[in-house]
PDB file of C-alpha atoms in Angstrom:
ATOM      1  CA  MET A 146       0.000   0.000   0.000  1.00  0.00           C
ATOM      2  CA  CYS A 147       1.491   3.293  -1.014  1.00  0.00           C
ATOM      3  CA  LEU A 148      -1.230   5.921  -0.850  1.00  0.00           C
ATOM      4  CA  LEU A 149      -4.513   6.324   0.957  1.00  0.00           C
ATOM      5  CA  ALA A 150      -6.816   9.166   1.871  1.00  0.00           C
ATOM      6  CA  PHE A 151      -9.805   8.905   4.155  1.00  0.00           C
ATOM      7  CA  GLU A 152     -12.446  10.812   6.063  1.00  0.00           C
ATOM      8  CA  LEU A 153     -13.177   9.617   9.592  1.00  0.00           C
ATOM      9  CA  GLN A 154     -16.266  10.507  11.667  1.00  0.00           C
ATOM     10  CA  ASN A 155     -16.826  13.790   9.847  1.00  0.00           C
ATOM     11  CA  HIS A 156     -19.881  13.275   7.635  1.00  0.00           C
ATOM     12  CA  PRO A 157     -23.589  13.061   8.521  1.00  0.00           C
ATOM     13  CA  ASN A 158     -24.054   9.774   6.645  1.00  0.00           C
ATOM     14  CA  TYR A 159     -20.675   8.026   6.888  1.00  0.00           C
ATOM     15  CA  LYS A 160     -18.357   6.974   9.686  1.00  0.00           C
ATOM     16  CA  LEU A 161     -15.503   6.194   7.320  1.00  0.00           C
ATOM     17  CA  VAL A 162     -14.772   6.801   3.644  1.00  0.00           C
ATOM     18  CA  LEU A 163     -11.428   5.512   2.381  1.00  0.00           C
ATOM     19  CA  MET A 164      -9.697   5.321  -0.997  1.00  0.00           C
ATOM     20  CA  ALA A 165      -6.331   3.638  -1.455  1.00  0.00           C
ATOM     21  CA  ASN A 166      -3.756   2.540  -4.032  1.00  0.00           C
ATOM     22  CA  ARG A 167      -1.377  -0.352  -3.561  1.00  0.00           C
ATOM     23  CA  ASP A 168       1.875   0.042  -5.499  1.00  0.00           C
ATOM     24  CA  GLU A 169       4.104  -2.992  -5.973  1.00  0.00           C
ATOM     25  CA  GLU A 170       6.298  -4.831  -8.456  1.00  0.00           C
ATOM     26  CA  TYR A 171       4.125  -6.397 -11.150  1.00  0.00           C
ATOM     27  CA  LYS A 172       5.826  -9.775 -10.737  1.00  0.00           C
ATOM     28  CA  ARG A 173       4.933 -10.155  -7.048  1.00  0.00           C
ATOM     29  CA  PRO A 174       2.150 -12.767  -6.834  1.00  0.00           C
ATOM     30  CA  THR A 175      -1.048 -11.371  -5.341  1.00  0.00           C
ATOM     31  CA  ALA A 176      -4.575 -12.652  -4.789  1.00  0.00           C
ATOM     32  CA  PRO A 177      -7.439 -10.189  -5.351  1.00  0.00           C
ATOM     33  CA  ALA A 178      -9.699  -9.159  -2.491  1.00  0.00           C
ATOM     34  CA  ALA A 179     -11.928 -11.900  -1.100  1.00  0.00           C
ATOM     35  CA  PHE A 180     -12.979 -13.412   2.191  1.00  0.00           C
ATOM     36  CA  TRP A 181     -10.037 -15.632   3.097  1.00  0.00           C
ATOM     37  CA  SER A 182     -10.582 -19.384   2.963  1.00  0.00           C
ATOM     38  CA  ASP A 183      -8.431 -19.904   6.077  1.00  0.00           C
ATOM     39  CA  ASP A 184     -10.189 -17.089   7.978  1.00  0.00           C
ATOM     40  CA  PRO A 185     -13.594 -16.284   6.417  1.00  0.00           C
ATOM     41  CA  THR A 186     -14.084 -13.261   8.688  1.00  0.00           C
ATOM     42  CA  ILE A 187     -11.331 -11.341   6.848  1.00  0.00           C
ATOM     43  CA  LEU A 188     -11.932  -9.480   3.588  1.00  0.00           C
ATOM     44  CA  ALA A 189      -8.690  -8.407   1.935  1.00  0.00           C
ATOM     45  CA  GLY A 190      -6.340  -8.907  -0.947  1.00  0.00           C
ATOM     46  CA  ARG A 191      -3.358 -11.109  -0.211  1.00  0.00           C
ATOM     47  CA  ASP A 192       0.352 -11.092  -0.890  1.00  0.00           C
ATOM     48  CA  LEU A 193       1.032 -14.690  -1.956  1.00  0.00           C
ATOM     49  CA  GLU A 194       4.739 -14.513  -1.123  1.00  0.00           C
ATOM     50  CA  GLN A 195       4.296 -13.810   2.606  1.00  0.00           C
ATOM     51  CA  LEU A 196       0.501 -14.341   3.005  1.00  0.00           C
ATOM     52  CA  GLY A 197      -0.033 -10.961   4.623  1.00  0.00           C
ATOM     53  CA  THR A 198      -1.998  -8.000   3.310  1.00  0.00           C
ATOM     54  CA  TRP A 199      -1.823  -4.226   2.923  1.00  0.00           C
ATOM     55  CA  LEU A 200      -5.482  -3.372   3.604  1.00  0.00           C
ATOM     56  CA  GLY A 201      -8.346  -5.353   5.070  1.00  0.00           C
ATOM     57  CA  ILE A 202     -11.523  -5.387   7.099  1.00  0.00           C
ATOM     58  CA  ASN A 203     -13.279  -8.117   9.008  1.00  0.00           C
ATOM     59  CA  LYS A 204     -16.949  -8.878   9.566  1.00  0.00           C
ATOM     60  CA  GLN A 205     -16.836  -7.251  13.009  1.00  0.00           C
ATOM     61  CA  GLY A 206     -15.698  -3.952  11.476  1.00  0.00           C
ATOM     62  CA  LYS A 207     -12.026  -4.060  12.410  1.00  0.00           C
ATOM     63  CA  ILE A 208      -9.998  -2.365   9.705  1.00  0.00           C
ATOM     64  CA  ALA A 209      -6.276  -1.929   9.119  1.00  0.00           C
ATOM     65  CA  ALA A 210      -3.972  -0.598   6.417  1.00  0.00           C
ATOM     66  CA  LEU A 211      -0.221  -0.436   5.999  1.00  0.00           C
ATOM     67  CA  THR A 212       2.301   1.518   3.956  1.00  0.00           C
ATOM     68  CA  ASN A 213       6.051   1.161   3.749  1.00  0.00           C
ATOM     69  CA  TYR A 214       8.190   4.065   4.933  1.00  0.00           C
ATOM     70  CA  ARG A 215      10.392   5.105   1.997  1.00  0.00           C
ATOM     71  CA  ASP A 216      13.784   6.483   2.881  1.00  0.00           C
ATOM     72  CA  PHE A 217      16.679   4.675   1.263  1.00  0.00           C
ATOM     73  CA  THR A 218      19.185   6.633   3.322  1.00  0.00           C
ATOM     74  CA  LEU A 219      18.081   4.605   6.357  1.00  0.00           C
ATOM     75  CA  PRO A 220      19.674   1.232   7.130  1.00  0.00           C
ATOM     76  CA  ILE A 221      17.669  -1.821   6.085  1.00  0.00           C
ATOM     77  CA  LYS A 222      16.362  -3.721   9.081  1.00  0.00           C
ATOM     78  CA  GLY A 223      13.619  -6.096  10.080  1.00  0.00           C
ATOM     79  CA  GLU A 224      13.164  -9.808   9.496  1.00  0.00           C
ATOM     80  CA  LYS A 225       9.365 -10.103   9.550  1.00  0.00           C
ATOM     81  CA  SER A 226       6.972  -9.314   6.716  1.00  0.00           C
ATOM     82  CA  ARG A 227       5.145  -6.042   7.330  1.00  0.00           C
ATOM     83  CA  GLY A 228       1.971  -7.414   5.749  1.00  0.00           C
ATOM     84  CA  HIS A 229       1.530  -9.693   8.749  1.00  0.00           C
ATOM     85  CA  ILE A 230       0.874  -6.628  10.906  1.00  0.00           C
ATOM     86  CA  VAL A 231      -2.471  -6.029   9.182  1.00  0.00           C
ATOM     87  CA  SER A 232      -3.560  -9.673   9.166  1.00  0.00           C
ATOM     88  CA  SER A 233      -2.493 -10.131  12.793  1.00  0.00           C
ATOM     89  CA  PHE A 234      -4.664  -7.230  13.871  1.00  0.00           C
ATOM     90  CA  LEU A 235      -7.679  -8.443  11.909  1.00  0.00           C
ATOM     91  CA  GLN A 236      -7.321 -11.904  13.440  1.00  0.00           C
ATOM     92  CA  SER A 237      -6.824 -10.663  16.993  1.00  0.00           C
ATOM     93  CA  ASP A 238      -9.394 -10.097  19.714  1.00  0.00           C
ATOM     94  CA  ILE A 239      -7.491  -7.322  21.477  1.00  0.00           C
ATOM     95  CA  ALA A 240      -8.295  -3.616  21.425  1.00  0.00           C
ATOM     96  CA  PRO A 241      -6.515  -1.534  18.770  1.00  0.00           C
ATOM     97  CA  GLN A 242      -4.534   0.571  21.240  1.00  0.00           C
ATOM     98  CA  THR A 243      -3.317  -2.577  23.003  1.00  0.00           C
ATOM     99  CA  PHE A 244      -2.368  -4.054  19.648  1.00  0.00           C
ATOM    100  CA  MET A 245      -0.362  -0.922  18.846  1.00  0.00           C
ATOM    101  CA  GLU A 246       1.397  -1.095  22.205  1.00  0.00           C
ATOM    102  CA  GLU A 247       2.425  -4.680  21.506  1.00  0.00           C
ATOM    103  CA  LEU A 248       3.511  -3.700  18.002  1.00  0.00           C
ATOM    104  CA  HIS A 249       5.626  -0.892  19.428  1.00  0.00           C
ATOM    105  CA  ALA A 250       7.348  -3.368  21.722  1.00  0.00           C
ATOM    106  CA  ASN A 251       8.248  -5.504  18.690  1.00  0.00           C
ATOM    107  CA  GLN A 252       8.720  -2.742  16.107  1.00  0.00           C
ATOM    108  CA  ALA A 253      12.412  -3.515  15.490  1.00  0.00           C
ATOM    109  CA  GLN A 254      11.399  -6.781  13.825  1.00  0.00           C
ATOM    110  CA  TYR A 255      10.134  -4.834  10.802  1.00  0.00           C
ATOM    111  CA  THR A 256      11.583  -2.525   8.177  1.00  0.00           C
ATOM    112  CA  GLY A 257      10.073   0.987   8.221  1.00  0.00           C
ATOM    113  CA  PHE A 258       6.276   1.042   8.169  1.00  0.00           C
ATOM    114  CA  ASN A 259       3.120   3.004   8.911  1.00  0.00           C
ATOM    115  CA  VAL A 260      -0.019   1.261  10.116  1.00  0.00           C
ATOM    116  CA  LEU A 261      -3.606   2.321  10.742  1.00  0.00           C
ATOM    117  CA  ALA A 262      -5.642  -0.064  12.886  1.00  0.00           C
ATOM    118  CA  GLY A 263      -8.991   0.117  14.622  1.00  0.00           C
ATOM    119  CA  SER A 264     -12.507   0.635  13.321  1.00  0.00           C
ATOM    120  CA  SER A 265     -14.785   3.379  12.053  1.00  0.00           C
ATOM    121  CA  GLU A 266     -15.444   4.181  15.726  1.00  0.00           C
ATOM    122  CA  GLU A 267     -11.811   4.637  16.786  1.00  0.00           C
ATOM    123  CA  LEU A 268      -8.724   4.450  14.630  1.00  0.00           C
ATOM    124  CA  PHE A 269      -5.074   4.477  15.710  1.00  0.00           C
ATOM    125  CA  TYR A 270      -1.861   5.227  13.842  1.00  0.00           C
ATOM    126  CA  TYR A 271       1.687   4.035  14.495  1.00  0.00           C
ATOM    127  CA  SER A 272       4.999   4.222  12.643  1.00  0.00           C
ATOM    128  CA  ASN A 273       8.179   2.527  13.789  1.00  0.00           C
ATOM    129  CA  LEU A 274      10.055   5.596  12.547  1.00  0.00           C
ATOM    130  CA  GLU A 275       8.166   7.986  14.806  1.00  0.00           C
ATOM    131  CA  GLN A 276       7.446   5.370  17.523  1.00  0.00           C
ATOM    132  CA  SER A 277       4.403   7.181  18.871  1.00  0.00           C
ATOM    133  CA  ILE A 278       0.881   5.755  19.075  1.00  0.00           C
ATOM    134  CA  LYS A 279      -1.750   8.299  18.062  1.00  0.00           C
ATOM    135  CA  GLN A 280      -5.526   8.177  17.913  1.00  0.00           C
ATOM    136  CA  VAL A 281      -6.661   9.562  14.574  1.00  0.00           C
ATOM    137  CA  THR A 282      -8.823  12.666  14.903  1.00  0.00           C
ATOM    138  CA  PRO A 283     -12.093  13.144  12.974  1.00  0.00           C
ATOM    139  CA  GLY A 284     -11.614  14.697   9.547  1.00  0.00           C
ATOM    140  CA  ILE A 285      -9.622  14.152   6.352  1.00  0.00           C
ATOM    141  CA  HIS A 286      -6.249  12.389   6.508  1.00  0.00           C
ATOM    142  CA  GLY A 287      -3.698  11.051   4.054  1.00  0.00           C
ATOM    143  CA  LEU A 288      -0.888   8.523   4.260  1.00  0.00           C
ATOM    144  CA  CYS A 289       1.798   7.592   1.787  1.00  0.00           C
ATOM    145  CA  ASN A 290       5.387   6.478   2.404  1.00  0.00           C
ATOM    146  CA  ALA A 291       6.140   9.025   5.099  1.00  0.00           C
ATOM    147  CA  LEU A 292       4.332   9.790   8.366  1.00  0.00           C
ATOM    148  CA  LEU A 293       0.580  10.370   8.564  1.00  0.00           C
ATOM    149  CA  ASP A 294      -0.423  13.647   6.868  1.00  0.00           C
ATOM    150  CA  THR A 295       3.119  14.421   5.716  1.00  0.00           C
ATOM    151  CA  PRO A 296       2.421  16.965   2.946  1.00  0.00           C
ATOM    152  CA  TRP A 297       3.822  15.120  -0.054  1.00  0.00           C
ATOM    153  CA  PRO A 298       2.119  16.517  -3.183  1.00  0.00           C
ATOM    154  CA  LYS A 299       0.075  13.428  -3.990  1.00  0.00           C
ATOM    155  CA  VAL A 300      -1.058  13.131  -0.374  1.00  0.00           C
ATOM    156  CA  GLU A 301      -2.213  16.743  -0.371  1.00  0.00           C
ATOM    157  CA  LYS A 302      -3.882  16.338  -3.769  1.00  0.00           C
ATOM    158  CA  SER A 303      -5.816  13.230  -2.748  1.00  0.00           C
ATOM    159  CA  LYS A 304      -6.916  14.867   0.511  1.00  0.00           C
ATOM    160  CA  THR A 305      -8.039  18.010  -1.330  1.00  0.00           C
ATOM    161  CA  LEU A 306     -10.066  15.988  -3.833  1.00  0.00           C
ATOM    162  CA  LEU A 307     -11.700  13.919  -1.113  1.00  0.00           C
ATOM    163  CA  ARG A 308     -12.423  16.915   1.116  1.00  0.00           C
ATOM    164  CA  ALA A 309     -14.129  18.878  -1.658  1.00  0.00           C
ATOM    165  CA  TYR A 310     -16.201  15.880  -2.711  1.00  0.00           C
ATOM    166  CA  MET A 311     -17.351  14.926   0.784  1.00  0.00           C
ATOM    167  CA  LYS A 312     -18.450  18.491   1.496  1.00  0.00           C
ATOM    168  CA  GLN A 313     -20.898  18.461  -1.387  1.00  0.00           C
ATOM    169  CA  THR A 314     -22.234  14.898  -1.437  1.00  0.00           C
ATOM    170  CA  GLU A 315     -24.793  13.049   0.688  1.00  0.00           C
ATOM    171  CA  THR A 316     -24.228   9.624  -0.872  1.00  0.00           C
ATOM    172  CA  VAL A 317     -20.759   8.539  -1.919  1.00  0.00           C
ATOM    173  CA  ASP A 318     -20.380   7.406  -5.524  1.00  0.00           C
ATOM    174  CA  PRO A 319     -17.452   4.950  -5.610  1.00  0.00           C
ATOM    175  CA  GLU A 320     -16.801   5.877  -9.245  1.00  0.00           C
ATOM    176  CA  VAL A 321     -15.814   9.363  -8.148  1.00  0.00           C
ATOM    177  CA  LEU A 322     -13.317   8.037  -5.609  1.00  0.00           C
ATOM    178  CA  PHE A 323     -11.858   5.609  -8.146  1.00  0.00           C
ATOM    179  CA  SER A 324     -11.414   8.482 -10.578  1.00  0.00           C
ATOM    180  CA  PHE A 325      -9.457  10.428  -7.964  1.00  0.00           C
ATOM    181  CA  MET A 326      -7.055   7.512  -7.508  1.00  0.00           C
ATOM    182  CA  GLN A 327      -6.502   7.138 -11.269  1.00  0.00           C
ATOM    183  CA  ARG A 328      -4.777  10.500 -11.652  1.00  0.00           C
ATOM    184  CA  ALA A 329      -1.379   9.917 -13.235  1.00  0.00           C
ATOM    185  CA  GLU A 330       0.106  13.416 -13.436  1.00  0.00           C
ATOM    186  CA  THR A 331       3.472  13.917 -11.754  1.00  0.00           C
ATOM    187  CA  PHE A 332       4.460  16.939  -9.686  1.00  0.00           C
ATOM    188  CA  PRO A 333       7.292  19.492 -10.076  1.00  0.00           C
ATOM    189  CA  ALA A 334      10.680  18.369  -8.796  1.00  0.00           C
ATOM    190  CA  GLU A 335      10.918  21.248  -6.314  1.00  0.00           C
ATOM    191  CA  GLN A 336       7.800  19.966  -4.522  1.00  0.00           C
ATOM    192  CA  LEU A 337       9.043  16.397  -4.106  1.00  0.00           C
ATOM    193  CA  PRO A 338      10.760  14.771  -1.127  1.00  0.00           C
ATOM    194  CA  ASP A 339      14.240  13.288  -1.361  1.00  0.00           C
ATOM    195  CA  THR A 340      13.919   9.662  -0.280  1.00  0.00           C
ATOM    196  CA  GLY A 341      17.193   8.511  -1.774  1.00  0.00           C
ATOM    197  CA  VAL A 342      15.841   7.001  -5.006  1.00  0.00           C
ATOM    198  CA  GLY A 343      17.081   9.683  -7.398  1.00  0.00           C
ATOM    199  CA  SER A 344      15.199  12.477  -9.123  1.00  0.00           C
ATOM    200  CA  GLU A 345      13.874  10.422 -12.066  1.00  0.00           C
ATOM    201  CA  LEU A 346      12.320   7.728  -9.903  1.00  0.00           C
ATOM    202  CA  GLU A 347      11.147  10.310  -7.362  1.00  0.00           C
ATOM    203  CA  SER A 348       9.186  11.964 -10.182  1.00  0.00           C
ATOM    204  CA  LEU A 349       7.706   8.664 -11.358  1.00  0.00           C
ATOM    205  CA  LEU A 350       6.582   7.815  -7.827  1.00  0.00           C
ATOM    206  CA  SER A 351       5.041  11.253  -7.280  1.00  0.00           C
ATOM    207  CA  SER A 352       1.815  10.513  -9.167  1.00  0.00           C
ATOM    208  CA  ILE A 353      -1.287   9.175  -7.441  1.00  0.00           C
ATOM    209  CA  PHE A 354      -1.542   6.318  -9.964  1.00  0.00           C
ATOM    210  CA  ILE A 355       1.816   4.839 -10.992  1.00  0.00           C
ATOM    211  CA  ALA A 356       2.588   2.898 -14.165  1.00  0.00           C
ATOM    212  CA  SER A 357       6.062   1.877 -15.342  1.00  0.00           C
ATOM    213  CA  GLU A 358       7.665  -1.167 -16.933  1.00  0.00           C
ATOM    214  CA  GLU A 359       8.111  -3.237 -13.779  1.00  0.00           C
ATOM    215  CA  TYR A 360       6.393  -1.379 -10.925  1.00  0.00           C
ATOM    216  CA  GLY A 361       3.158   0.458 -10.403  1.00  0.00           C
ATOM    217  CA  THR A 362      -0.330   0.605  -8.959  1.00  0.00           C
ATOM    218  CA  ARG A 363      -1.580  -2.962  -8.661  1.00  0.00           C
ATOM    219  CA  CYS A 364      -4.990  -2.188  -7.191  1.00  0.00           C
ATOM    220  CA  THR A 365      -7.283   0.583  -6.014  1.00  0.00           C
ATOM    221  CA  THR A 366      -9.659   0.009  -3.106  1.00  0.00           C
ATOM    222  CA  VAL A 367     -12.658   2.017  -1.925  1.00  0.00           C
ATOM    223  CA  VAL A 368     -14.218   1.331   1.479  1.00  0.00           C
ATOM    224  CA  THR A 369     -17.203   3.102   3.009  1.00  0.00           C
ATOM    225  CA  ILE A 370     -18.918   2.446   6.347  1.00  0.00           C
ATOM    226  CA  ASP A 371     -22.150   4.337   6.825  1.00  0.00           C
ATOM    227  CA  LYS A 372     -24.036   5.312   9.971  1.00  0.00           C
ATOM    228  CA  ASN A 373     -25.982   2.015   9.819  1.00  0.00           C
ATOM    229  CA  ASN A 374     -22.715   0.035   9.838  1.00  0.00           C
ATOM    230  CA  ASP A 375     -23.220  -1.058   6.244  1.00  0.00           C
ATOM    231  CA  VAL A 376     -19.886  -1.703   4.534  1.00  0.00           C
ATOM    232  CA  TYR A 377     -19.120  -1.187   0.858  1.00  0.00           C
ATOM    233  CA  PHE A 378     -15.776  -2.650  -0.253  1.00  0.00           C
ATOM    234  CA  GLU A 379     -14.614  -2.608  -3.853  1.00  0.00           C
ATOM    235  CA  GLU A 380     -11.173  -3.414  -5.225  1.00  0.00           C
ATOM    236  CA  ARG A 381     -10.096  -2.873  -8.824  1.00  0.00           C
ATOM    237  CA  THR A 382      -6.921  -4.590  -9.957  1.00  0.00           C
ATOM    238  CA  PHE A 383      -4.557  -3.507 -12.707  1.00  0.00           C
ATOM    239  CA  LYS A 384      -1.947  -5.270 -14.808  1.00  0.00           C
ATOM    240  CA  ASN A 385       0.824  -3.074 -16.157  1.00  0.00           C
ATOM    241  CA  GLY A 386      -1.396  -0.050 -15.557  1.00  0.00           C
ATOM    242  CA  ILE A 387      -4.398  -1.513 -17.381  1.00  0.00           C
ATOM    243  CA  PHE A 388      -7.662  -2.473 -15.655  1.00  0.00           C
ATOM    244  CA  ALA A 389      -7.865  -6.229 -15.091  1.00  0.00           C
ATOM    245  CA  SER A 390     -10.715  -7.091 -12.695  1.00  0.00           C
ATOM    246  CA  ALA A 391     -13.057  -5.832  -9.971  1.00  0.00           C
ATOM    247  CA  GLN A 392     -14.237  -7.373  -6.723  1.00  0.00           C
ATOM    248  CA  LYS A 393     -17.183  -5.879  -4.861  1.00  0.00           C
ATOM    249  CA  TYR A 394     -18.573  -6.803  -1.427  1.00  0.00           C
ATOM    250  CA  VAL A 395     -21.406  -5.361   0.637  1.00  0.00           C
ATOM    251  CA  PHE A 396     -22.199  -6.470   4.187  1.00  0.00           C
ATOM    252  CA  THR A 397     -23.362  -5.212   7.561  1.00  0.00           C
ATOM    253  CA  ILE A 398     -20.929  -5.239  10.472  1.00  0.00           C
ATOM    254  CA  GLU A 399     -21.734  -8.050  12.881  1.00  0.00           C
ATOM    255  CA  LYS A 400     -22.241  -7.309  16.538  1.00  0.00           C
ATOM    256  CA  PRO A 401     -19.993  -9.242  18.943  1.00  0.00           C
ATOM    257  CA  ALA A 402     -21.635 -12.395  20.237  1.00  0.00           C
ATOM    258  CA  ASN A 403     -21.547 -11.133  23.837  1.00  0.00           C
ATOM    259  CA  SER A 404     -23.110  -7.734  23.058  1.00  0.00           C
TER     260      SER A 404
END
């Protein structure tokens, strides 16, 4: 996962509206979003190399998303796959803040990451670069390959698009959100961060939707949770920058058995 923008608890009809792009090497084997056969409560795509995921939700409304932290001037570290952070949270029964505290205690096992974990009721953010657990405030937020709401151009652009749309709509049209995440224009060099990849690659990676010979946006996901706890989840996959398939799921969050 390399870019997401979302609105949390800031709309009369929706608790959460999220749009996200996952960028990855085209050759990395990936399963499209589905309820997992080995854990049917989890809805997510799946990295078939490590069996983790970058974004998922479960039937009880737990949601999590992960991005890598991109700074090639930092030493490489971490033995565990970062995608297991998301799946571990979705499979756990512990509260999100407790999960983040345990993750913080074990953060050195992973290369640089950002993770959002919680639900549409309360969402938490943690990065093992910043090493500070934060509850996400209501409003519009964006996350790419730096810390939450770091003003990289494509983060700011996706937040601006989402903010303007949510202010003027009562019912979210997923097509609009997908169109936002398809924007392929790059940004001027003077606006871009220096993450140690060189100016040419920095420019390529600056667009919301990325397409190159070997690396790019593999899927776009839209998730909405309304005030009735109805979930809309749609993922569109791409092959070499060209639309390949779509997976759509609609369900109502289940109440815990002891509620």
